[in-house]
């Protein structure tokens, strides 16, 4: 029986680029703090530390991946789902990860517009909350796009397992069809009759080439007026 185990190591390697993006986002706060010092009219501006925000969302991505693996492996072990159904299931959860990564920067943009609309007196809120939230959300968007490669690798492994199991399950049916084909072969008596028929047909064909047969055929045609 073929193994349905997923190679977690290859999934880990596929996730490395997205992990790097999350790591960079964690160290972004210090850079941002230095860049905005002294901006708001002699007011001290300290951006909200959202270092944990991309990490929490990335953990959600991983949770969705493992949930997808659980659902797909159950379908695969049941043997009732087609390859298309399995791929659609993976694409559904992969699309959810992409949707979350896309939605968060849009929410951040809305927050920025909202704080701008509050006027200059709320510039501190704009710099401390809206801008760092939006930038962190863009990091999450980048990681979500890179995380798609993990789902792609998982999909490839599932297709390989499905094709392997499908080939194994079809082998007995192939042998069964072969046996039926041999059972339907004609018996010896039928073969003898077929050989006699072929021999008679061959003899008739040879006789048609006889000059006497040709002369007789021409005479008959003259008598019937068809020559």
Short mmCIF file of N, CA, C and O in Angstrom, two decimals, residues 173-186:
data_model
loop_
_atom_site.label_atom_id
_atom_site.label_comp_id
_atom_site.label_asym_id
_atom_site.label_seq_id
_atom_site.Cartn_x
_atom_site.Cartn_y
_atom_site.Cartn_z
N UNK A 173 -8.13 -4.10 -12.13
CA UNK A 173 -9.15 -3.98 -13.15
C UNK A 173 -8.57 -4.29 -14.52
O UNK A 173 -9.22 -4.92 -15.36
N UNK A 174 -7.33 -3.88 -14.75
CA UNK A 174 -6.68 -4.17 -16.02
C UNK A 174 -6.51 -5.67 -16.21
O UNK A 174 -6.77 -6.21 -17.28
N UNK A 175 -6.08 -6.35 -15.15
CA UNK A 175 -5.91 -7.79 -15.23
C UNK A 175 -7.24 -8.49 -15.45
O UNK A 175 -7.34 -9.45 -16.21
N UNK A 176 -8.29 -7.96 -14.80
CA UNK A 176 -9.62 -8.54 -14.95
C UNK A 176 -10.10 -8.41 -16.39
O UNK A 176 -10.64 -9.35 -16.97
N UNK A 177 -9.90 -7.25 -16.98
CA UNK A 177 -10.31 -7.05 -18.37
C UNK A 177 -9.55 -7.97 -19.31
O UNK A 177 -10.08 -8.46 -20.30
N UNK A 178 -8.26 -8.20 -19.00
CA UNK A 178 -7.45 -9.08 -19.84
C UNK A 178 -7.98 -10.51 -19.80
O UNK A 178 -8.07 -11.19 -20.82
N UNK A 179 -8.38 -10.97 -18.61
CA UNK A 179 -8.92 -12.33 -18.47
C UNK A 179 -10.21 -12.46 -19.25
O UNK A 179 -10.44 -13.45 -19.95
N UNK A 180 -11.05 -11.44 -19.18
CA UNK A 180 -12.32 -11.49 -19.92
C UNK A 180 -12.06 -11.56 -21.41
O UNK A 180 -12.72 -12.28 -22.15
N UNK A 181 -11.05 -10.86 -21.85
CA UNK A 181 -10.73 -10.86 -23.27
C UNK A 181 -10.31 -12.26 -23.72
O UNK A 181 -10.73 -12.73 -24.78
N UNK A 182 -9.52 -12.97 -22.93
CA UNK A 182 -9.10 -14.31 -23.29
C UNK A 182 -10.28 -15.28 -23.24
O UNK A 182 -10.37 -16.20 -24.04
N UNK A 183 -11.21 -15.06 -22.34
CA UNK A 183 -12.36 -15.95 -22.25
C UNK A 183 -13.24 -15.84 -23.47
O UNK A 183 -13.93 -16.78 -23.84
N UNK A 184 -13.25 -14.67 -24.11
CA UNK A 184 -14.09 -14.46 -25.28
C UNK A 184 -13.43 -14.90 -26.58
O UNK A 184 -14.00 -14.68 -27.65
N UNK A 185 -12.26 -15.49 -26.52
CA UNK A 185 -11.59 -16.00 -27.71
C UNK A 185 -12.38 -17.19 -28.27
O UNK A 185 -12.96 -17.98 -27.52
N UNK A 186 -12.49 -17.38 -29.62
CA UNK A 186 -13.23 -18.51 -30.21
C UNK A 186 -12.57 -19.85 -29.87
O UNK A 186 -11.35 -19.94 -29.76
#
